[in-house]
Coordinates of C-alpha atoms and ligand atoms in Angstrom, one line a residue:
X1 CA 34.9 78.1 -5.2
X2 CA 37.4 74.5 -5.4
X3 CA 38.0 73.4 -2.2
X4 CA 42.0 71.8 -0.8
X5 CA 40.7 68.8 1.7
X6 CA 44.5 68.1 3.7
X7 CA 44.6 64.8 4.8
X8 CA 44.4 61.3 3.7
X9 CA 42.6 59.3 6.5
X10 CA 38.9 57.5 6.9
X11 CA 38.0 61.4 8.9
X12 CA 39.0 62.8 4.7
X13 CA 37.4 60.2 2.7
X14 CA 34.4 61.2 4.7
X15 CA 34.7 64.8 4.7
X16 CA 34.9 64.5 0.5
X17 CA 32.4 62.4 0.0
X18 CA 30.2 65.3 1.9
X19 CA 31.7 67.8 0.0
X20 CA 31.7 65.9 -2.8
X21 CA 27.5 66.2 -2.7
X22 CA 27.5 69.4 -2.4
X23 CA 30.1 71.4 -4.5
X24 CA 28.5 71.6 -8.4
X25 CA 30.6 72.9 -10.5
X26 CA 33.7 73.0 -8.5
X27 CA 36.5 71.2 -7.9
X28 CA 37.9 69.1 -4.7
X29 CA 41.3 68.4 -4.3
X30 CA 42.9 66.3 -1.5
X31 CA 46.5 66.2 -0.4
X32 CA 47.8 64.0 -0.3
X33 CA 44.4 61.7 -0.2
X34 CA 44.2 57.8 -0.6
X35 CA 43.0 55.3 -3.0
X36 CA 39.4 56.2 -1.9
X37 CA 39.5 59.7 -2.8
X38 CA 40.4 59.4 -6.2
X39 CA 36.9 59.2 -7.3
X40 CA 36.0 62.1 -5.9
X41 CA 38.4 64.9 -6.1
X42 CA 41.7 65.3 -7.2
X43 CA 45.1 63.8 -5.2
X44 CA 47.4 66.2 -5.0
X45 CA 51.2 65.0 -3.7
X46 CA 51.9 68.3 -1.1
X47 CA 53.3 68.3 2.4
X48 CA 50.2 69.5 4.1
X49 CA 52.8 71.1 7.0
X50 CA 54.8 73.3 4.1
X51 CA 52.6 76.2 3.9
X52 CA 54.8 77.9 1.3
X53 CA 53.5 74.6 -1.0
X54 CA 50.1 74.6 0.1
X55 CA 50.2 78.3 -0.9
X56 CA 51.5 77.8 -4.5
X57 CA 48.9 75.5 -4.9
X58 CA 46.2 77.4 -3.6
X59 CA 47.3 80.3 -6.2
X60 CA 47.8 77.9 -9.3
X61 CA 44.4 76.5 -8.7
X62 CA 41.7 79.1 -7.7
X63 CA 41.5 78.0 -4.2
X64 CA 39.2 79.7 -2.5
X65 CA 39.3 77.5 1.6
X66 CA 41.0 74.8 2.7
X67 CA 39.4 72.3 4.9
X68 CA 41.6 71.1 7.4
X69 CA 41.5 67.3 8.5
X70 CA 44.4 66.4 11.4
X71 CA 45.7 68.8 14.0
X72 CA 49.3 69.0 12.9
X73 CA 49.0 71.7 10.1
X74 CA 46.5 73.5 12.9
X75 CA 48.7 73.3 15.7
X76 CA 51.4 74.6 13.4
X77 CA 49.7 78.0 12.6
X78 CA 48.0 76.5 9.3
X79 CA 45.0 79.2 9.8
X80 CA 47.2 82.5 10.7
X81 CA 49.6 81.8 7.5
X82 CA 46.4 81.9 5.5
X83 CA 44.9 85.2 8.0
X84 CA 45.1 87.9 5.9
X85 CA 44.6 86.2 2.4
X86 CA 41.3 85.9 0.7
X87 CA 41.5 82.1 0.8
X88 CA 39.1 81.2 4.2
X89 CA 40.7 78.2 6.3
X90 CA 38.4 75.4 8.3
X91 CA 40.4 75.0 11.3
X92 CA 41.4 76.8 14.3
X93 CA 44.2 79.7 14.8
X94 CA 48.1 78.0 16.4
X95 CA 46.3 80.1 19.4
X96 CA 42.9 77.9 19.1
X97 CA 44.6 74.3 18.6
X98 CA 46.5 74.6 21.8
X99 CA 43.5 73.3 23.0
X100 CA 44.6 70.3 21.7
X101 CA 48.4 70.7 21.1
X102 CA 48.6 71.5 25.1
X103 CA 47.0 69.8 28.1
X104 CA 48.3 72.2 30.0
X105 CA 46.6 75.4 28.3
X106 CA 43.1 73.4 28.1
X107 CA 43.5 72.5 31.9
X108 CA 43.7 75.8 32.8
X109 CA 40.8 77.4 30.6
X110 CA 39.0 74.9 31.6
X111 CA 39.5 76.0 35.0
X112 CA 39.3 79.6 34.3
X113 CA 36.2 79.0 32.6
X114 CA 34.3 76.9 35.0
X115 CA 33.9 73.7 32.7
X116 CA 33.5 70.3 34.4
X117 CA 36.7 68.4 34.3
X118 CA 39.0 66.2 36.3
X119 CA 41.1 67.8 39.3
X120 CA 44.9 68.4 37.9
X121 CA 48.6 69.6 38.8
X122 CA 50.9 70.3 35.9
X123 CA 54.0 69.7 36.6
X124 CA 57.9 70.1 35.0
X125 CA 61.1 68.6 36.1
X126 CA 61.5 71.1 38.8
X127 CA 58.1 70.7 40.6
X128 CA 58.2 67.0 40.4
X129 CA 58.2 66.5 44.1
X130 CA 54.6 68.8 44.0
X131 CA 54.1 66.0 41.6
X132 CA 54.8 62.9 43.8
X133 CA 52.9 64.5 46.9
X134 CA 50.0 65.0 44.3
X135 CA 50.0 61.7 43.4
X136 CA 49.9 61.1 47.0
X137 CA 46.7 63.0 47.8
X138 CA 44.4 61.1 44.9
X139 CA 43.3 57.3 44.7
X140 CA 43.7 54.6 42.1
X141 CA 43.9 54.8 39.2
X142 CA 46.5 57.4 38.4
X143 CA 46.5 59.6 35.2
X144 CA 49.3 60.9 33.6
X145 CA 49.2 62.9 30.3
X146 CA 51.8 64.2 28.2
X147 CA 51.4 67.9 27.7
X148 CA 52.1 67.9 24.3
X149 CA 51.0 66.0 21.1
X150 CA 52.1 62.7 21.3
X151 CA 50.7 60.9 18.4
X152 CA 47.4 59.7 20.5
X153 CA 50.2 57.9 22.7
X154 CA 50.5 60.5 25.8
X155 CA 48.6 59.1 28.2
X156 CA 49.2 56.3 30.5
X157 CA 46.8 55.2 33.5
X158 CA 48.5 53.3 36.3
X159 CA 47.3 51.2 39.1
X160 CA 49.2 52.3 41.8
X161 CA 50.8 55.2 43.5
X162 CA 54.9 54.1 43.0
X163 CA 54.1 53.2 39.7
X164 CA 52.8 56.6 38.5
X165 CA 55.6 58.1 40.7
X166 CA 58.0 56.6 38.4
X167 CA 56.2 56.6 35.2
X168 CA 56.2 60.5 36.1
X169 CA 60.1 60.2 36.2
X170 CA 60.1 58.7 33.2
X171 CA 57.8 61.3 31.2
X172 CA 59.8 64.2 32.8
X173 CA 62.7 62.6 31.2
X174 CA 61.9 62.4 27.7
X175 CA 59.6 59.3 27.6
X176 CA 57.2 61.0 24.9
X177 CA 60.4 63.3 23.7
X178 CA 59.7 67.2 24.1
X179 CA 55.8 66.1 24.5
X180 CA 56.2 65.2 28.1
X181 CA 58.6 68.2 29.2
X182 CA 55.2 69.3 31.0
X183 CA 53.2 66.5 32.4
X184 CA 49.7 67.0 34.0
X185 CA 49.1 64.8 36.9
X186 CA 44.8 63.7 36.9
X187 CA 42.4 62.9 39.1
X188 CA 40.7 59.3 37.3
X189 CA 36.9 59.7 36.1
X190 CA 34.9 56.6 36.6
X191 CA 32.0 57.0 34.2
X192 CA 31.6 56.4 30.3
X193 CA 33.2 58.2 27.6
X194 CA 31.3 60.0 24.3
X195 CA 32.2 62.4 21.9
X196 CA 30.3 65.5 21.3
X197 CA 31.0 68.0 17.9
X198 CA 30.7 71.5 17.3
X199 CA 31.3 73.7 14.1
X200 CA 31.8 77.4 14.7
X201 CA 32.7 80.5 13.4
X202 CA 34.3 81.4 16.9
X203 CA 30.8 83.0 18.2
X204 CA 28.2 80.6 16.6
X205 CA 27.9 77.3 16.4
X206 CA 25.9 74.1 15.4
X207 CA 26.1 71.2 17.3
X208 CA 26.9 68.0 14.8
X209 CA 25.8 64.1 15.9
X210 CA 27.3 62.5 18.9
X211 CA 29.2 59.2 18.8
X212 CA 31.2 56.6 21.0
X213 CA 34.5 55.7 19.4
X214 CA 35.9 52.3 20.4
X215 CA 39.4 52.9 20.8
X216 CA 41.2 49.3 22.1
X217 CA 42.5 46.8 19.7
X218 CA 40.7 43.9 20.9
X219 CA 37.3 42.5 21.8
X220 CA 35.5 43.7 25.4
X221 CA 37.6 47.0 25.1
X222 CA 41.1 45.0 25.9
X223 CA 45.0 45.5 24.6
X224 CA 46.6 48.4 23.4
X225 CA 44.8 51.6 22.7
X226 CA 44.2 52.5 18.3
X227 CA 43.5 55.5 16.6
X228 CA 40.0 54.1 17.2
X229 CA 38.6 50.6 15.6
X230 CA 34.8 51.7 15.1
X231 CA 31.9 54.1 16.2
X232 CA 28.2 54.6 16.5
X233 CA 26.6 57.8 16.3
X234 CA 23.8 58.5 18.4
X235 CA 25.2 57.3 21.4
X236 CA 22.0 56.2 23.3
X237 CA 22.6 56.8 26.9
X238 CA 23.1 60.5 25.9
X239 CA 19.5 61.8 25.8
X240 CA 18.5 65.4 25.3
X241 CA 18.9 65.6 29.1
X242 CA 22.8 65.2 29.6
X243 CA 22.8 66.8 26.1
X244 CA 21.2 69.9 27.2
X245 CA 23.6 69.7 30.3
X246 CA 27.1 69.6 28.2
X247 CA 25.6 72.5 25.8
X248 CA 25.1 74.7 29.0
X249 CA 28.1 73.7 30.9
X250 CA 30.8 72.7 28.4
X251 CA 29.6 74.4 25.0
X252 CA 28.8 77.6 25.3
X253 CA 31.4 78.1 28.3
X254 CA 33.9 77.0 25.6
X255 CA 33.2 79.7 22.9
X256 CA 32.7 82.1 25.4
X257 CA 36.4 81.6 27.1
X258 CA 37.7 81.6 23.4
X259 CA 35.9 84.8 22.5
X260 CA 37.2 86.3 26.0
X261 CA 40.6 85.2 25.1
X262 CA 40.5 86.8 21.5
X263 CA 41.2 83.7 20.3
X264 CA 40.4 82.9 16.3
X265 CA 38.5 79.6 16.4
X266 CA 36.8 78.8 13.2
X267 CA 36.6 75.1 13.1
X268 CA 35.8 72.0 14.3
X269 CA 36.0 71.3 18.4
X270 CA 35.8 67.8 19.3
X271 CA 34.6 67.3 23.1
X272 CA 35.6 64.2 24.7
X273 CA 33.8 63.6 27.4
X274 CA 33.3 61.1 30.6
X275 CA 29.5 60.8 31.5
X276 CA 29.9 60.4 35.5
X277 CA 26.6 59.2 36.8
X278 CA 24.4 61.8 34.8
X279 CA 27.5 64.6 34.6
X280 CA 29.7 65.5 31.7
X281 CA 33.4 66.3 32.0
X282 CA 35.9 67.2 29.7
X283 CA 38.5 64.7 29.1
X284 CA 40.3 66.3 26.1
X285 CA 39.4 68.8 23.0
X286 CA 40.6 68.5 20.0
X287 CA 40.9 70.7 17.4
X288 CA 39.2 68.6 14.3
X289 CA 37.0 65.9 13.9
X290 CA 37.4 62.2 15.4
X291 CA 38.4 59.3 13.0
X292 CA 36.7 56.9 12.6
X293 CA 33.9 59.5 14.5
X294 CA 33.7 61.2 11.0
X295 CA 32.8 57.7 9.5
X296 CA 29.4 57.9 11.5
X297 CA 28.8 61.7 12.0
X298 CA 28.8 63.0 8.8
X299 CA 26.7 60.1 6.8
X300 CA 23.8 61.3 9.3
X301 CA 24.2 64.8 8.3
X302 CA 21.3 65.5 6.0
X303 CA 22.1 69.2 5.1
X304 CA 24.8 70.8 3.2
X305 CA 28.7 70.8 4.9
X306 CA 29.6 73.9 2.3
X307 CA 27.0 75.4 3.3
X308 CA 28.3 75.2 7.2
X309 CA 31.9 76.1 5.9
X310 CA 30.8 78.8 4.4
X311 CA 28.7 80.0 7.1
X312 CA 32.4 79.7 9.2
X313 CA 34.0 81.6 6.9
X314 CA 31.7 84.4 6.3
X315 CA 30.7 83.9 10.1
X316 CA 26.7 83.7 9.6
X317 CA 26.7 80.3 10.7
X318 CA 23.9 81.3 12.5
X319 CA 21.8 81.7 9.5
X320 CA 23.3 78.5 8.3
X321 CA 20.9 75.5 8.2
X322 CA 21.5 71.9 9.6
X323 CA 19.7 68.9 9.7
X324 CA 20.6 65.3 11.3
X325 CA 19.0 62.3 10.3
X326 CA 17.4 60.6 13.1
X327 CA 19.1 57.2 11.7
X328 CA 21.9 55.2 13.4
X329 CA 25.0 54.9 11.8
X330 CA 27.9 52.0 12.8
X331 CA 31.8 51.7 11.0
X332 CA 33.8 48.8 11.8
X333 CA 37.3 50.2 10.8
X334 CA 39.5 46.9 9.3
X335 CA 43.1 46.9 10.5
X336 CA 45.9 45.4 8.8
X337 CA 47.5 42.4 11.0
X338 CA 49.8 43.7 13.6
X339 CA 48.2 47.2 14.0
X340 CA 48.8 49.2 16.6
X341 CA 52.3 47.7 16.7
X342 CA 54.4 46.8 14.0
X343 CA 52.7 45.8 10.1
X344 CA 52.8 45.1 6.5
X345 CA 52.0 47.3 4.0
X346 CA 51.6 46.7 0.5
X347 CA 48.6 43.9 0.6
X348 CA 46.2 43.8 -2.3
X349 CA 42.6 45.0 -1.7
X350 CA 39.3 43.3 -3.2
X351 CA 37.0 45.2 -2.7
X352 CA 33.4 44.3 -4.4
X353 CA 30.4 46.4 -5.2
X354 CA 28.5 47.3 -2.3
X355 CA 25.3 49.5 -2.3
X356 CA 23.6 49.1 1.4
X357 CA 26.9 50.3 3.2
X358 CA 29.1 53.5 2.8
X359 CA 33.1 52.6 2.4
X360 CA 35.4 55.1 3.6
X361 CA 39.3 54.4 2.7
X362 CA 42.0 55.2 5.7
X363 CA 45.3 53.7 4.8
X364 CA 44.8 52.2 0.9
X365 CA 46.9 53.7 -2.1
X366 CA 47.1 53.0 -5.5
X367 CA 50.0 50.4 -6.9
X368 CA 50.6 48.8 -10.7
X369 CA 46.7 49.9 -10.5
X370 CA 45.9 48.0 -7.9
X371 CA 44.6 49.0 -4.5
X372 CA 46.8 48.3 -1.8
X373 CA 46.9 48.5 1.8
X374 CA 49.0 51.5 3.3
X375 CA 48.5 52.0 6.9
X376 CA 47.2 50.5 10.0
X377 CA 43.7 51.2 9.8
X378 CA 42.7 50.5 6.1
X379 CA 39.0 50.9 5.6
X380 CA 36.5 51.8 7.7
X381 CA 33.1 50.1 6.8
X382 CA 29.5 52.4 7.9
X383 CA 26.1 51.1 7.6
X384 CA 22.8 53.3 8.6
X385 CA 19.8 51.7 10.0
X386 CA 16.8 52.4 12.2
X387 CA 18.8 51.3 14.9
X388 CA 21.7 50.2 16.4
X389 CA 21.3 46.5 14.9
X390 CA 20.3 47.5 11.6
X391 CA 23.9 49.6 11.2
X392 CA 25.8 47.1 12.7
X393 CA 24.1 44.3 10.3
X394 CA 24.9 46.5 7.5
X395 CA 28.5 47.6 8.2
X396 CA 29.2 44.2 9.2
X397 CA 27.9 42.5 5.9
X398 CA 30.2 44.7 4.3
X399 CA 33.5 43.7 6.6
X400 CA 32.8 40.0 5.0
X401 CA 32.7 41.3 1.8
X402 CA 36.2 43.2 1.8
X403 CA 39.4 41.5 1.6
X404 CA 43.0 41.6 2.5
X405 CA 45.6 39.2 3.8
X406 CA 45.5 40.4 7.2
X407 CA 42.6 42.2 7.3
X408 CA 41.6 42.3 11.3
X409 CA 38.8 43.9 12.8
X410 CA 36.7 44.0 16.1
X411 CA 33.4 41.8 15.9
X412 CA 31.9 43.6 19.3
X413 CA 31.2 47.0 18.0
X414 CA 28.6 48.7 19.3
X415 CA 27.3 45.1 21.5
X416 CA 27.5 46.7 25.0
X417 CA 24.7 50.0 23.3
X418 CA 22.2 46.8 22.3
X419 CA 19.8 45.9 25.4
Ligands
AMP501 P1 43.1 61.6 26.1 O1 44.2 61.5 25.1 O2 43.2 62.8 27.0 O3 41.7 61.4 25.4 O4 43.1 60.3 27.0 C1 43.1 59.0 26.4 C2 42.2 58.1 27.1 O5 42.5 58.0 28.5 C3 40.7 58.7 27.2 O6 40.0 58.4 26.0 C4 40.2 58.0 28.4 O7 39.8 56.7 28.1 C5 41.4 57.9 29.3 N1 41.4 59.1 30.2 C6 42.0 60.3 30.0 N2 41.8 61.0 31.1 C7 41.1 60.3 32.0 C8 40.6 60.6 33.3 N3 40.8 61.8 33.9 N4 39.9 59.7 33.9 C9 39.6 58.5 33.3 N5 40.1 58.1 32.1 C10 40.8 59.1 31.4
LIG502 N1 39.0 58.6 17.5 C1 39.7 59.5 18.3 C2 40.3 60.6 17.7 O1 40.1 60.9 16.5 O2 41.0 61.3 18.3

């Protein structure tokens, strides 16, 4: 069976490599892919969101599942084009993602559902004064989020009440375009945030490696929130207590609403969570896996990912084995100058032989046959150790060793998990 990987981030480079392990005598393709990818598939120039071209070619080339990195193609209905066709999609139903692709919708199954998460109020241009009296009734901070997908950019946490009062004017009014038609007004969670993975085939499912993403641009968590500038995966403070508690009151809830709701999920869900005193709430699902969470999950993931695809598509996941190593991984992603604002592309990469660290490509491509930089996060760098220090002397021995004019990248990763 070859296997179409879409995407071309750090989360892709990661999910080949794994694949990559596993397939024999198949073939991986990635599309589009990046300059890390090469090595281990094929990179295929297609517009993951045109179906119609994914289609063609999944038919020219034996295709038998597509593995579905971001949430775009998801939210678009990637999974129900694909429904009655023997090709088996990784990734949610349009009906699954809105998990994701709707604050809203996950508010209120959340709700329904009886899973831990902050109080809310949705609210559109007509209810805004329910909005303002809302605001009203909570304490500081206040947190606004745009219903819609937003490019990671939606939500915006304000200090006090006539600020949120007119930052809700300004979201009603097209401040995150048709995104923010809905917005839903949140109570703020003081506590620490982790993410928690699941794979299922929509009744069973396997619970992957935690991690804590580190998602400001600068040092001590300050400045502008990123796609994410590193990870560690276990994240200590989450011991098989709380575990146990967000498999009992978040997990299983989860598939259970989806199953009551007929809803196709046969995917990845992505739990972000707030750890309030020894509680877990849901902040957000997604629909896929975290970047640069990928980076650290999957290197700890000792058994086989086809065989856990294929236990989605053929849903026997429960028969499915997985095993986790009980090592610590840590990425430091390297940003190009500028990131998350404004940046130049185009930068050569050197990039030396390294053996005690795993190098996963985000935004690289191949130019004159050289390797360039082509994004804002560039390469995320993953070491494994026996613990937290070991990883984070490994990944960071590899950060020294890769260059680019430019090249940026948080020195505090994973400092505030050491004791
Ligand atoms: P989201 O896109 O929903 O993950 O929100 C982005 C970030 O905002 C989260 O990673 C949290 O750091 C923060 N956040 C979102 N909702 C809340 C909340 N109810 N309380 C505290 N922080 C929040
Ligand atoms: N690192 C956060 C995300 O993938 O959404």
């Amino acid at each position: 069976m070859n296997i179409l990987l879409l995407g071309s981030g750090g989360r892709e480079h990661s999910i080949a490599s794994k694949i990559q392990k596993d397939i024999g005598n198949f073939s991986l393709f990635t599309a589009p892919g990046n300059a890390g990818m090469i090595h281990l598939g094929e990179n295929v120039d297609i517009d993951i969101n045109d179906f119609e071209a994914v289609n063609d070619f999944v038919s020219k080339n034996k295709i038998g599942m597509i593995v579905v990195g971001p949430e775009a193609p998801l939210a678009g209905g990637i999974a129900d084009f694909f429904e009655n066709s023997p090709v088996s999609v990784i990734g949610p139903s349009k009906a699954g993602a809105k998990l994701e692709s709707s604050k809203d919708f996950s508010k209120k199954f959340m709700l329904k559902y009886s899973i831990p998460t902050a109080k809310y109020l949705t609210v559109e241009k007509n209810t805004i004064a329910q909005g303002k009296d809302f605001i009203e009734k909570l304490s500081a901070p206040y947190v606004l989020k745009a219903d819609g997908l937003a490019a990671g950019k939606g939500v915006l946490i304000l200090e006090n009440k006539q600020e949120a009062k007119s930052a809700l004017e300004e979201m009603l009014n097209g401040k995150f375009g048709e995104a923010s038609n809905k917005v839903v007004i949140e109570e703020f969670l003081d506590g620490i945030e982790l993410s928690v993975f699941i794979i299922t085939d929509g009744k069973n499912y396997k619970i992957l490696p935690n991690a804590k993403d580190y998602k400001r641009i600068g040092e001590g968590d300050t400045g502008l929130n990123t796609g994410g500038m590193g990870a560690v995966s276990p994240v200590p403070f989450a011991d098989a207590g709380f575990l146990n508690k967000v498999e009992t009151k978040i997990i299983k809830p989860t598939i259970q609403g989806l199953l009551n709701e007929n809803i196709s999920y046969k995917g990845f869900i992505f739990f972000g969570l707030m750890k309030v005193g020894n509680e877990p709430f849901v902040i957000e699902y997604n629909v896929r896996l975290g970047d640069p969470e990928t980076e650290v999950i999957l290197p700890r993931l000792e058994s086989s990912i086809i065989d856990l695809f294929e236990g989605v598509a053929f849903n026997d996941l429960k028969n499915r084995e997985i095993r986790i190593s009980d090592k610590t991984t840590a990425t430091v992603m390297l940003v190009s100058d500028g990131y998350p604002e404004d940046y130049e592309k185009g930068k050569e990469i050197t990039i030396p032989n390294i053996t005690d660290c795993e190098i996963f490509h985000a935004g690289t491509k191949i130019k004159d046959g050289k390797i360039v930089t082509n994004g804002g996060r560039v390469i995320a760098v993953t070491g494994m150790g026996n613990n937290i220090e070991e990883a984070l002397k490994k990944a960071y021995s590899g950060v020294e060793k890769i260059n680019f004019e430019g090249k940026k990248y948080r020195s505090d990763i994973g400092k505030d998990l050491l004791f």
